[in-house]
Coordinates of C-alpha atoms and ligand atoms in Angstrom, one line a residue:
X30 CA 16.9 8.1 -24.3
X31 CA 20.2 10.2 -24.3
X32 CA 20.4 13.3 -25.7
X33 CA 22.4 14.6 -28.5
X34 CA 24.2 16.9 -26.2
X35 CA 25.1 14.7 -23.2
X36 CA 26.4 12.2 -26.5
X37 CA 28.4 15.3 -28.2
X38 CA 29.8 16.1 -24.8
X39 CA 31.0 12.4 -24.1
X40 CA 32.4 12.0 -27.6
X41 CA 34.3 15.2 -26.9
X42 CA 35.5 13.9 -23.8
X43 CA 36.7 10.7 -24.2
X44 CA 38.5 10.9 -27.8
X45 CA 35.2 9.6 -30.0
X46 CA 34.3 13.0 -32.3
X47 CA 36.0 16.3 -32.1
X48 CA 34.3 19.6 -33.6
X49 CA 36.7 20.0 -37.3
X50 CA 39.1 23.0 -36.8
X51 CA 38.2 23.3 -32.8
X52 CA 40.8 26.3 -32.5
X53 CA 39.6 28.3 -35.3
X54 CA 36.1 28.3 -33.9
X55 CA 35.4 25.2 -35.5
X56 CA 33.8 24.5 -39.0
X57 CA 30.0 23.5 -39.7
X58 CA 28.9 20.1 -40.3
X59 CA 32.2 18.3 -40.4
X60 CA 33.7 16.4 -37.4
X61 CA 37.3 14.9 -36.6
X62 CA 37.4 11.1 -35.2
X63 CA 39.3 10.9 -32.2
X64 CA 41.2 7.7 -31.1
X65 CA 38.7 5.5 -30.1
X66 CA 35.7 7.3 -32.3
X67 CA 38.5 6.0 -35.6
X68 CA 38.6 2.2 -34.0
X69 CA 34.8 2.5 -34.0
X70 CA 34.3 3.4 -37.5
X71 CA 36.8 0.8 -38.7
X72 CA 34.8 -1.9 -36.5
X73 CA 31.4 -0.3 -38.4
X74 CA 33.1 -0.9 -41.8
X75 CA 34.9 -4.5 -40.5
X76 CA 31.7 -5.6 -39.7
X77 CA 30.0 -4.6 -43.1
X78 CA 32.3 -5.3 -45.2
X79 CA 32.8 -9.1 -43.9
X80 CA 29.1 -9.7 -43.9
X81 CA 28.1 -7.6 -47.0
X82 CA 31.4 -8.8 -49.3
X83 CA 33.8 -11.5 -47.5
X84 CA 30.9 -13.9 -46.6
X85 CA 29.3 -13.8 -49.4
X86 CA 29.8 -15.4 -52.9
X87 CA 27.7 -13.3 -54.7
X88 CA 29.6 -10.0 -53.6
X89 CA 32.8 -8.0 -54.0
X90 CA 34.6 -5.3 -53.9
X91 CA 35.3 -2.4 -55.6
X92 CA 37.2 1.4 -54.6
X93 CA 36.7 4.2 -57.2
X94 CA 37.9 7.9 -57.1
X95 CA 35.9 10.1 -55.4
X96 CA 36.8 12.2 -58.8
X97 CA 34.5 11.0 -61.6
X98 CA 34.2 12.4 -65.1
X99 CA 31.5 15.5 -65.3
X100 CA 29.1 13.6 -67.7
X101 CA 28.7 10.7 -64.5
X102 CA 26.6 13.1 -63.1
X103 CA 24.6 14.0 -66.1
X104 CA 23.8 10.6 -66.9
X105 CA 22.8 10.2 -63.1
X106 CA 20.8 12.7 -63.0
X107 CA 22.4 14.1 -59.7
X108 CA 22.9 17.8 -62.1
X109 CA 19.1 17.8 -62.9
X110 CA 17.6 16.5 -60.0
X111 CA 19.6 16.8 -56.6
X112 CA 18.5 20.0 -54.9
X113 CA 16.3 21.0 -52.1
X114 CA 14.0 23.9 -52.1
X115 CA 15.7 26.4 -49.7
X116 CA 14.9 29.6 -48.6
X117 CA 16.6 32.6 -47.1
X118 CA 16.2 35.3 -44.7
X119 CA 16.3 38.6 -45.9
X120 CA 17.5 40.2 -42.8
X121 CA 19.8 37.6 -41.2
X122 CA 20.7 36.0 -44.4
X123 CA 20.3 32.3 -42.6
X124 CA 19.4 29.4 -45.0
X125 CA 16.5 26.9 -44.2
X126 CA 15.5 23.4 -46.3
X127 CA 11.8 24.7 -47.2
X128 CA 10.2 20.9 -46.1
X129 CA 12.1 21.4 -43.0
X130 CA 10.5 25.1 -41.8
X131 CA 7.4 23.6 -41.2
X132 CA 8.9 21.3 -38.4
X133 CA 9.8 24.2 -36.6
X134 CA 8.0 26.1 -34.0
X135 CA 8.4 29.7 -34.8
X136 CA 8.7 33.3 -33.3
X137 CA 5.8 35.5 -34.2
X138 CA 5.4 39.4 -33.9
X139 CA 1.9 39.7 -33.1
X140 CA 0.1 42.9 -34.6
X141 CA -3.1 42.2 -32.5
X142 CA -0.6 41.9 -29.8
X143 CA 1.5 44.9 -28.2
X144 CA 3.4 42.7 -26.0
X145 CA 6.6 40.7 -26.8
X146 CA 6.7 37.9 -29.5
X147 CA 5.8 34.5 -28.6
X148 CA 6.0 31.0 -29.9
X149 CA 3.8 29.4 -32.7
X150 CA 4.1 25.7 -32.7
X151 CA 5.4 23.8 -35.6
X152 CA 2.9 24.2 -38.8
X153 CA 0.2 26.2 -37.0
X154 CA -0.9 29.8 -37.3
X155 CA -1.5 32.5 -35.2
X156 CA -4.3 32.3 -33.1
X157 CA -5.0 35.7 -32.4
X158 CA -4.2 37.2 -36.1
X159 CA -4.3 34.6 -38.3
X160 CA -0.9 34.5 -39.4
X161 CA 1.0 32.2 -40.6
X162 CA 5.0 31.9 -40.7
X163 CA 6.2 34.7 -42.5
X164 CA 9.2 35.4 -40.6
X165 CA 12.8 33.7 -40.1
X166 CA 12.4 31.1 -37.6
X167 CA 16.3 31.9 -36.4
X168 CA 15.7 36.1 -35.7
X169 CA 12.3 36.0 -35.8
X170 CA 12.1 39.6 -37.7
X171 CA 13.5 39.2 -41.6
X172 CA 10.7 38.1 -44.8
X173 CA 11.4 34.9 -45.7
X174 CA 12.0 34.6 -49.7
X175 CA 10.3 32.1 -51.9
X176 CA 11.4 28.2 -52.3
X177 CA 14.2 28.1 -54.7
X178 CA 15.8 24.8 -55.8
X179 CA 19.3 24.6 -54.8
X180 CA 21.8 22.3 -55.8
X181 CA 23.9 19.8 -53.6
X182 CA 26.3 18.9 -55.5
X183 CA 30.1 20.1 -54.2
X184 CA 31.8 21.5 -57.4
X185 CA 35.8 21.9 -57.2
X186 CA 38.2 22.6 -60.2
X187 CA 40.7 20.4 -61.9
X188 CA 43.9 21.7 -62.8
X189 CA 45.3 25.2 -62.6
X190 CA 42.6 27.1 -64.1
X191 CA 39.3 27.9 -62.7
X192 CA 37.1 27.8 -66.1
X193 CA 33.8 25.9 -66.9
X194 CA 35.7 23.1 -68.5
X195 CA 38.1 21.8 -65.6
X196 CA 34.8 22.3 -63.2
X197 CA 34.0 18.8 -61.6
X198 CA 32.5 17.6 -58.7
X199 CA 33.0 15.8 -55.5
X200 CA 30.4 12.5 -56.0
X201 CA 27.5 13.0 -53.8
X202 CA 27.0 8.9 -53.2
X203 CA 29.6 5.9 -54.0
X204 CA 26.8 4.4 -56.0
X205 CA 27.9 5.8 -59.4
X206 CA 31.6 4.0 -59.0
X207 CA 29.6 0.9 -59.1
X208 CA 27.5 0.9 -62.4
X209 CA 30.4 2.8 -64.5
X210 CA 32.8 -0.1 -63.7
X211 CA 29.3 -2.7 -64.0
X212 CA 31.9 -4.0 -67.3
X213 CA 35.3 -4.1 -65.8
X214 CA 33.8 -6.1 -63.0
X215 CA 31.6 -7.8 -64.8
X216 CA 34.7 -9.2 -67.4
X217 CA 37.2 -9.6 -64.8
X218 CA 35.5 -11.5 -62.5
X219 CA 33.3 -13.3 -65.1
X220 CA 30.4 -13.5 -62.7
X221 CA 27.0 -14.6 -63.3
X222 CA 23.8 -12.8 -62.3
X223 CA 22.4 -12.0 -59.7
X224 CA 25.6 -10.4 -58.0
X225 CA 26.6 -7.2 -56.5
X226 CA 29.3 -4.8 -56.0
X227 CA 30.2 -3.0 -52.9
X228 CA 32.2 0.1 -52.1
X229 CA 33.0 1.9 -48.8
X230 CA 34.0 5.7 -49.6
X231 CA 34.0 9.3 -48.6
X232 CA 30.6 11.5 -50.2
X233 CA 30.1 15.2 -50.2
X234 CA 26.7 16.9 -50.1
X235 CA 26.3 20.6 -50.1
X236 CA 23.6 20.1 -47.3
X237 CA 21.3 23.1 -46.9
X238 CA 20.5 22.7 -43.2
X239 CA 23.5 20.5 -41.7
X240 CA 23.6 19.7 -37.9
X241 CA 22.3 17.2 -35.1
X242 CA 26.1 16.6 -34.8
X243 CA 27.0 13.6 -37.2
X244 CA 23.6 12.7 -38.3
X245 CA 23.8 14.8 -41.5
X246 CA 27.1 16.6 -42.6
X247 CA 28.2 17.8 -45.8
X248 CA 31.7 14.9 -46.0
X249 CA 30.6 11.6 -44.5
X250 CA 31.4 8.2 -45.5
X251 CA 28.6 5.7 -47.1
X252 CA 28.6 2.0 -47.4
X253 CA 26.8 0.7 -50.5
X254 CA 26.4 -2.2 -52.3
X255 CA 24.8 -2.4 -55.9
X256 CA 23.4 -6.0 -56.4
X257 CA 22.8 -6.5 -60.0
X258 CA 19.7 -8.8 -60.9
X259 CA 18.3 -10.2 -63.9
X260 CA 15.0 -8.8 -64.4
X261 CA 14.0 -11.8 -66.9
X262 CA 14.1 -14.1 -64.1
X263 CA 11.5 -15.1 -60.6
X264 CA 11.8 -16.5 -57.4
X265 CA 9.0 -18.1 -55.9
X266 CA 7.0 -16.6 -58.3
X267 CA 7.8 -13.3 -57.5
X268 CA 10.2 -11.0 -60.1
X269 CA 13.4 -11.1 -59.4
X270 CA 14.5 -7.6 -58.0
X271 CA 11.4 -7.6 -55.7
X272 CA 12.8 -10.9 -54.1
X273 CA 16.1 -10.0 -54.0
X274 CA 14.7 -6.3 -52.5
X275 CA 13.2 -7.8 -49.7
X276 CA 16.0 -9.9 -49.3
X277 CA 18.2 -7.5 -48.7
X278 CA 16.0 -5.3 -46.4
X279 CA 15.3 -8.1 -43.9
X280 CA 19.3 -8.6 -43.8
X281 CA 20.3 -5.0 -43.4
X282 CA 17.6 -5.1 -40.9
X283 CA 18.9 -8.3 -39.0
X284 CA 22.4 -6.7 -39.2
X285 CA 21.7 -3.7 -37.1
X286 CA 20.3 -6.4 -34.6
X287 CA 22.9 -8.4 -35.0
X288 CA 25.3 -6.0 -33.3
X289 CA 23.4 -4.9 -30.5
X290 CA 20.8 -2.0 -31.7
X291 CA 17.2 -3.0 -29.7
X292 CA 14.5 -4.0 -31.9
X293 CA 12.3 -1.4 -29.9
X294 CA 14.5 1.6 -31.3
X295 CA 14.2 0.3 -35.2
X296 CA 11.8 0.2 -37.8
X297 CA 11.3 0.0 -41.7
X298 CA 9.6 2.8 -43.5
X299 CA 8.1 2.7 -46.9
X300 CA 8.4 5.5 -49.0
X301 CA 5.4 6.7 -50.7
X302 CA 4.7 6.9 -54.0
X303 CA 5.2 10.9 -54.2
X304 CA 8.3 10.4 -52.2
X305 CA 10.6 7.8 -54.4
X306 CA 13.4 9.2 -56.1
X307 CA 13.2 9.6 -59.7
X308 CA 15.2 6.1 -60.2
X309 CA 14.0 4.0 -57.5
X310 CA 10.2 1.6 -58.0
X311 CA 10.2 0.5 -54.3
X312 CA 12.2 2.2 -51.3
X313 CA 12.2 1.2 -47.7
X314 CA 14.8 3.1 -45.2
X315 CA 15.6 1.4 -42.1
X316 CA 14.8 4.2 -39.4
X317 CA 16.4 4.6 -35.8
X318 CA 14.7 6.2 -33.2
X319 CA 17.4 9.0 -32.4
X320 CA 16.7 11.7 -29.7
X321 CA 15.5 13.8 -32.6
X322 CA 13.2 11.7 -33.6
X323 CA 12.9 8.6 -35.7
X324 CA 15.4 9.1 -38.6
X325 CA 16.6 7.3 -41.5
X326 CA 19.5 5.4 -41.2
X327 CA 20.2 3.1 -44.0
X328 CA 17.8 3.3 -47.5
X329 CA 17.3 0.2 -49.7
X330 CA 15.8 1.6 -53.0
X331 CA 15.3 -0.8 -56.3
X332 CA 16.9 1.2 -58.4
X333 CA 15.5 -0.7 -61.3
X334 CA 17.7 -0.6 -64.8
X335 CA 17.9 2.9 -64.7
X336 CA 21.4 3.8 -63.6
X337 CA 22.9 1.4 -66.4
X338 CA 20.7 2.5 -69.2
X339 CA 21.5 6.1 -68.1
X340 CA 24.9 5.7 -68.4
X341 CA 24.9 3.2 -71.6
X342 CA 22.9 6.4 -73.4
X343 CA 25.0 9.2 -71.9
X344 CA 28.5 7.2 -72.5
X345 CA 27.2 5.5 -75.7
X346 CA 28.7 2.4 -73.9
X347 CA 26.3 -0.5 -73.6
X348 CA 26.2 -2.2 -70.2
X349 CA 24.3 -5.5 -71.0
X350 CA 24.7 -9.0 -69.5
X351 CA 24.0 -11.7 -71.9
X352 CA 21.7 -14.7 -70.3
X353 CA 23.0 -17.5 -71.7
X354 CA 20.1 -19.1 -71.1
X355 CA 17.9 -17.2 -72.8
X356 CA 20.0 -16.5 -75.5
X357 CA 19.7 -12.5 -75.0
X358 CA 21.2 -9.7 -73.7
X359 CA 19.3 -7.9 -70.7
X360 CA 19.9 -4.5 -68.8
X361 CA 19.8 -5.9 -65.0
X362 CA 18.1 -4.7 -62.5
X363 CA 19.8 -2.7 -58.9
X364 CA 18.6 -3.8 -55.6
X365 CA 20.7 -0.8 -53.5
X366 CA 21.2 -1.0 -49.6
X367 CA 22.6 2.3 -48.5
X368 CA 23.9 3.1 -45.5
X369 CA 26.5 5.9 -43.8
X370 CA 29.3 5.0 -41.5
X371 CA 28.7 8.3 -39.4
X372 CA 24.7 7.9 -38.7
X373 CA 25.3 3.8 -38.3
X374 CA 28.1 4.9 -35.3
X375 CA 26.0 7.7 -34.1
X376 CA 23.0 5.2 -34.0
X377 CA 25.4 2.6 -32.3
X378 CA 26.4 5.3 -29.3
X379 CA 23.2 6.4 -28.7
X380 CA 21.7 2.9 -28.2
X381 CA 25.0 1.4 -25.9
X382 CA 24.4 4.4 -23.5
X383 CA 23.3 3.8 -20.2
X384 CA 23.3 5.2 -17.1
X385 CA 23.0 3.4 -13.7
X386 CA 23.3 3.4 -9.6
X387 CA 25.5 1.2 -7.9
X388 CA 26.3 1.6 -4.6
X389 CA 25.2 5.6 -4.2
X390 CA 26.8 6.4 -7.4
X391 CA 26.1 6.9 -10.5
X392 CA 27.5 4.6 -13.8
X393 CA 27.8 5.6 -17.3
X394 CA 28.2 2.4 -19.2
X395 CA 28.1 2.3 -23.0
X396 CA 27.2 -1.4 -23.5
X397 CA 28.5 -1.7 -26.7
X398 CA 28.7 -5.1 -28.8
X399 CA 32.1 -6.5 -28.5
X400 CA 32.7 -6.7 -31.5
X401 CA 31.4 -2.5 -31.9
X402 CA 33.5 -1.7 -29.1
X403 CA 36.1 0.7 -29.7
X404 CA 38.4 -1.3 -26.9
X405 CA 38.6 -5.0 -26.4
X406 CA 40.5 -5.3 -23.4
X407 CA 41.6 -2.7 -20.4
X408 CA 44.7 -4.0 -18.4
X409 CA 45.1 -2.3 -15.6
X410 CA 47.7 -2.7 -12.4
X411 CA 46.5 -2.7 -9.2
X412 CA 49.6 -0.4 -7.9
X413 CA 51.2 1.5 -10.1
X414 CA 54.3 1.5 -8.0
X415 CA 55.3 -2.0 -7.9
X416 CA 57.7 -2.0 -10.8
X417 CA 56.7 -6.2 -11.2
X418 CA 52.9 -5.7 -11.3
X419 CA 53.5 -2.8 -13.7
X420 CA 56.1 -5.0 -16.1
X421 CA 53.5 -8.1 -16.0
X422 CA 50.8 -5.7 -16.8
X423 CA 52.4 -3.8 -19.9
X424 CA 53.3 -7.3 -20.9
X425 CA 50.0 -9.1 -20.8
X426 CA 48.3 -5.7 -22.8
X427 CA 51.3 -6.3 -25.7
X428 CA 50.4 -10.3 -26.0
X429 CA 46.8 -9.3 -26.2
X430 CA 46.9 -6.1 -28.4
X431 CA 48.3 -8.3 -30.9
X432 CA 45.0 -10.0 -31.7
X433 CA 42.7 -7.3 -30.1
X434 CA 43.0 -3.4 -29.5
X435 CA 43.7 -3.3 -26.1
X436 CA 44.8 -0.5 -23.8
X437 CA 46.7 -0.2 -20.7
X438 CA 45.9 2.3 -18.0
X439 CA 47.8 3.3 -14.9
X440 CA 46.3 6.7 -14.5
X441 CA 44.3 6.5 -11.2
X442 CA 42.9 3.8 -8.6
X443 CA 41.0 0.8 -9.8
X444 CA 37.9 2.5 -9.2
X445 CA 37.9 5.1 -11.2
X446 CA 39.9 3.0 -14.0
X447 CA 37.1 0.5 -14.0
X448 CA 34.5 3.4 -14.4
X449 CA 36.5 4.7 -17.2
X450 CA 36.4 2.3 -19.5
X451 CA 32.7 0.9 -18.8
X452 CA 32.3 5.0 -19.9
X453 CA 33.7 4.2 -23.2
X454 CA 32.3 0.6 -23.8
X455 CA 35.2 -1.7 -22.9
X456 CA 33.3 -5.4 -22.6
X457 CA 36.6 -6.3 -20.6
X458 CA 39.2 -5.1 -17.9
X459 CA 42.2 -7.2 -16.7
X460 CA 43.7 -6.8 -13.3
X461 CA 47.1 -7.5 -12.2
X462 CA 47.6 -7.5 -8.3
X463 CA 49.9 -8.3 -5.7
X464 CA 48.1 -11.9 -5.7
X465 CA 49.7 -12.5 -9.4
X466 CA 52.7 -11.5 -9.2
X467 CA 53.6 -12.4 -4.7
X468 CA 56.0 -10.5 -3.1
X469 CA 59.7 -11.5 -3.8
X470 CA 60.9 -9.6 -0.4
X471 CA 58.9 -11.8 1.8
X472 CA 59.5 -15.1 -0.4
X473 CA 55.9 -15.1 -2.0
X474 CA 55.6 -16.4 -4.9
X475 CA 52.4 -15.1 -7.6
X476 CA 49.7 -17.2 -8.6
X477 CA 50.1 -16.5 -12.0
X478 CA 46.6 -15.7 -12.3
X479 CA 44.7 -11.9 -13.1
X480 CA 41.4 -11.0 -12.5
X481 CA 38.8 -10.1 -15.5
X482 CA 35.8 -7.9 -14.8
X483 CA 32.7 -8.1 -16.8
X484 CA 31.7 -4.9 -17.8
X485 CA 28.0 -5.5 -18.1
X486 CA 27.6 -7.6 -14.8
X487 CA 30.6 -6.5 -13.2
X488 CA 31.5 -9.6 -12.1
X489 CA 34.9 -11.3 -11.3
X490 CA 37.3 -14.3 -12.5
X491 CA 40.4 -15.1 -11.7
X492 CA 42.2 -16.5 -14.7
X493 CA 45.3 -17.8 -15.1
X494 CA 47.6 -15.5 -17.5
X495 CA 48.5 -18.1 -19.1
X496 CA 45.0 -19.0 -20.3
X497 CA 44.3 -15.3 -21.1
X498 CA 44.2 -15.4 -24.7
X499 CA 41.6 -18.6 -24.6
X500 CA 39.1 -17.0 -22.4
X501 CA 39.3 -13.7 -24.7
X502 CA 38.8 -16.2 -27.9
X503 CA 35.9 -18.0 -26.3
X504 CA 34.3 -14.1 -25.1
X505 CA 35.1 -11.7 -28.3
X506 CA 34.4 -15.2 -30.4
X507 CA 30.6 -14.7 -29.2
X508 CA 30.6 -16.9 -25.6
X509 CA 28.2 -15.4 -22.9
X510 CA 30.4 -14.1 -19.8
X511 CA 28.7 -16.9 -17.3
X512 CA 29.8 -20.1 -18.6
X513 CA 33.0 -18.5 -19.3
X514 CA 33.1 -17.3 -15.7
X515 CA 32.0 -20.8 -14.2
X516 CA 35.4 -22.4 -15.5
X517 CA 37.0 -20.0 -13.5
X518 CA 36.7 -19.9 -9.6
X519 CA 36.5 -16.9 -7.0
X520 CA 34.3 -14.6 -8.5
X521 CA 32.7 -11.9 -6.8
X522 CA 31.2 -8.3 -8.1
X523 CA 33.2 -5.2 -8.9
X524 CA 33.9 -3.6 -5.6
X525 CA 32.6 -0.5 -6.7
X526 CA 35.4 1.6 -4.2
X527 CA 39.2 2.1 -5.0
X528 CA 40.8 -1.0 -3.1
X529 CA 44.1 1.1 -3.8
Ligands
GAP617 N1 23.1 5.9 -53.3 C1 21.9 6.1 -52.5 C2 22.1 7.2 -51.5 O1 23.1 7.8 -51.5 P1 20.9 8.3 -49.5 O2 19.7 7.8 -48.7 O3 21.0 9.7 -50.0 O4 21.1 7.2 -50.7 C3 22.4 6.7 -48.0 O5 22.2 8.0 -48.6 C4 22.9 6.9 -46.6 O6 24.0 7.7 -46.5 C5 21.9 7.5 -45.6 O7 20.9 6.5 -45.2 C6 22.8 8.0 -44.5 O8 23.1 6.9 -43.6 C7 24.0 8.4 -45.3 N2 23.9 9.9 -45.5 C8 23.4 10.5 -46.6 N3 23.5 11.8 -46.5 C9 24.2 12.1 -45.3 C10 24.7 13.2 -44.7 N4 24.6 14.5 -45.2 N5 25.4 13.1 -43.5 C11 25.7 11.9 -43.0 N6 25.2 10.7 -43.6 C12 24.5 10.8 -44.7

């Protein structure tokens, strides 16, 4: 499994995730996508979106203001309710998530013991005096304080004057968008229940204890769908928002399969009943095993008619459905996958990275999913001096980046180009040679035809330029590399040297 660093340092690298404000020492928790991290994120939300909203009939869309009016968050219960118990340090002034200190192994100053301090292990106490953590875990010396609860919610002003009654908030989760437009969607579109609404957005969360790179920052971006069920109705005997629950946690699950994550590195977890959040009955988080340990990485909570009736009593706006079959109107009932484009990519990279030998040296391949890698294509020309190879490889790049992001690369020898890219996932690399385009002085004409390397085999065809864009339909349309090869003759293995 790779580590957090090795991944940070890669990211940093090779244009995936930049530290925010780098050259003013950088700023905590938030993180600047470089070029291929922003082609990755929009691949992440593609990929949702068109199987969440686009493929379905029961879904759509929906894009509210980050900006919502002060009494959304009363009525959601985000000003009551979401805090963490923190504490702080009286000496160093560092602030810790109180469930979190406990994780920690921590530094104790042992009065039965003259000697230096040593290390307690996470949750146990001293073995020589009894103690348990007192101190910072950070400096080791200060008290710590009490738990206190401490808000999350980012609060920002409206308007010119900083007073209580232009004080707002930056949302803390899209979800709230959803059930205060559950009307405007609801007449517009003059659905029927069960259906859902779904939003990709920026959040903001004043997290306590940040880090572990873009696993939890305080601005990320969530994907979320609300699916509204009638709560009068079953399926297969079973209510309907249970169904429709675990409905919608064995397709989020699949999903994650579906582009590539192993099956060994997820799981589901239920919450237990001291856990749930004040609004949910039943919550199941997808987890991925990250290097830190297994983690969540998408929640699914039944949200139940909570939200809606919170809102109808806060707003004094009812936000019914009427069944027309039953003659009645009915609060429905919120089945709520959850996810966040940041921990889905972080997931994504940590699972595609591999390491390998061939021949003596070593390979860094992220084997992304095509369809999750940043790149498509690589073309690349054999020399970069022959003004013709160069000129048919610039041209077959711009055909192909019109359907697919494709990149062209002259930088170094084929090698090193080849490593490149299999370092940042690129299923495919296209090779223009002598071979393609002859040699004009000596009266040889090209074949016509470039050579594509498998990234994941490292294997060879030779494919007529002219059929380029077919093979690339058949390969990023889902076709296995082989039978695509087969149609193709001369194919050999990546020479692994610089033929240059
Ligand atoms: N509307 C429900 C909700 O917001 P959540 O479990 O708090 O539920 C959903 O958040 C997802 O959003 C998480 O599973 C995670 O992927 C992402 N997320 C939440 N807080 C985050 C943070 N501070 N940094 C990065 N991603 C976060």
């Amino acid at each position: 499994m790779v580590d957090m660093d090795t991944l940070v340092s890669l990211c940093k690298r090779r244009g995936f995730v930049f530290q925010s404000s780098e050259i003013y020492g950088g700023l905590g928790s938030a993180w600047d996508y470089g070029p291929l991290g922003v082609e990755m994120r929009r691949n992440i939300r593609h990929l949702w979106w068109r199987d969440v909203v686009r493929l379905r009939r029961d879904v759509v869309g929906l894009e509210a203001a980050v900006l919502m009016h002060p009494r959304v968050w009363e009525a959601s219960g985000h000003l009551e309710r979401f805090s963490d118990p923190m504490i702080d340090c009286k000496a160093c002034k560092r602030r810790f998530r109180a469930d979190h200190l406990d994780e920690r192994p921590w530094l104790h100053y042992c009065p039965a013991k003259k000697d230096s301090p040593f290390e307690i292990p996470a949750g146990a106490a001293c073995r020589h005096c009894g103690a348990r953590r007192t101190l910072c875990p950070e400096c080791g010396r200060g008290e710590l304080t009490e738990p206190r609860q401490f808000n999350m919610m980012l609060k920002t002003f409206l308007g010119p004057v900083e007073e209580a009654a232009a004080a707002t908030y930056l949302r803390p989760e899209t979800a709230q968008g959803m059930f205060v437009n559950f009307e405007n969607v609801l007449q517009s579109t003059r659905r029927k229940l069960p259906f859902g609404i779904a939003q990709i957005g920026r959040s903001f969360r004043n997290e306590i204890t940040p880090g572990n790179f873009i696993f939890r920052t305080r601005e990320f971006e969530q994907m979320e769908l609300e699916f509204f069920v009638n709560p009068l109705e079953t399926i297969d005997g079973r209510p309907a928002d249970e169904w429709w629950h675990q409905h919608w946690i064995n397709a989020r699950l699949g999903w994650y399969l579906r582009y590539g994550i192993r099956a060994d590195n997820l799981r589901l977890r239920e919450h237990a009943k001291e856990e749930l959040a004040h609004y949910s009955k039943r919550t199941v988080d997808i987890e991925y095993r990250f290097s830190i340990g297994w983690s969540e990485l998408e929640g699914i909570a039944n949200r139940t008619d909570y939200d809606l009736k919170r809102h109808a009593e806060v707003s004094g706006h009812a936000l019914t459905y009427f069944d027309d079959e039953r003659k009645t109107h009915v609060v429905p009932f919120v089945v709520e996958p959850a996810a966040g484009v940041d921990r889905t990519l972080l997931a994504f990279l940590a699972d595609a990275y591999h390491t390998e030998e061939v021949r003596g040296e070593k390979r860094v391949v992220l084997r992304f999913h095509p369809e999750i890698a940043p790149v498509k294509i690589a073309v690349l020309p054999l020399l970069r001096k022959r003004d013709d190879i160069v000129a048919s490889a610039r041209e077959a790049r711009d055909r192909l980046a019109r359907r697919w992001v494709s990149a062209y690369d002259d930088t170094a020898a084929i090698g090193r180009l080849y490593r490149r890219q299999d370092e940042v996932g690129t299923p495919y690399c296209v090779t223009v040679d002598v071979q393609t385009v002859g040699d004009p002085g000596q009266g040889e004409a090209g074949d016509g035809k470039v050579t594509i390397r498998d990234r994941d085999s490292m294997t060879q065809a030779r494919v007529p330029i002219a059929e380029l864009e077919g093979a690339f339909e058949r390969l990023l349309g889902g076709a296995p590399w082989a039978p695509v090869a087969a149609a193709y003759p001369t194919q050999s293995t990546d020479p692994g040297v610089d033929p240059a």
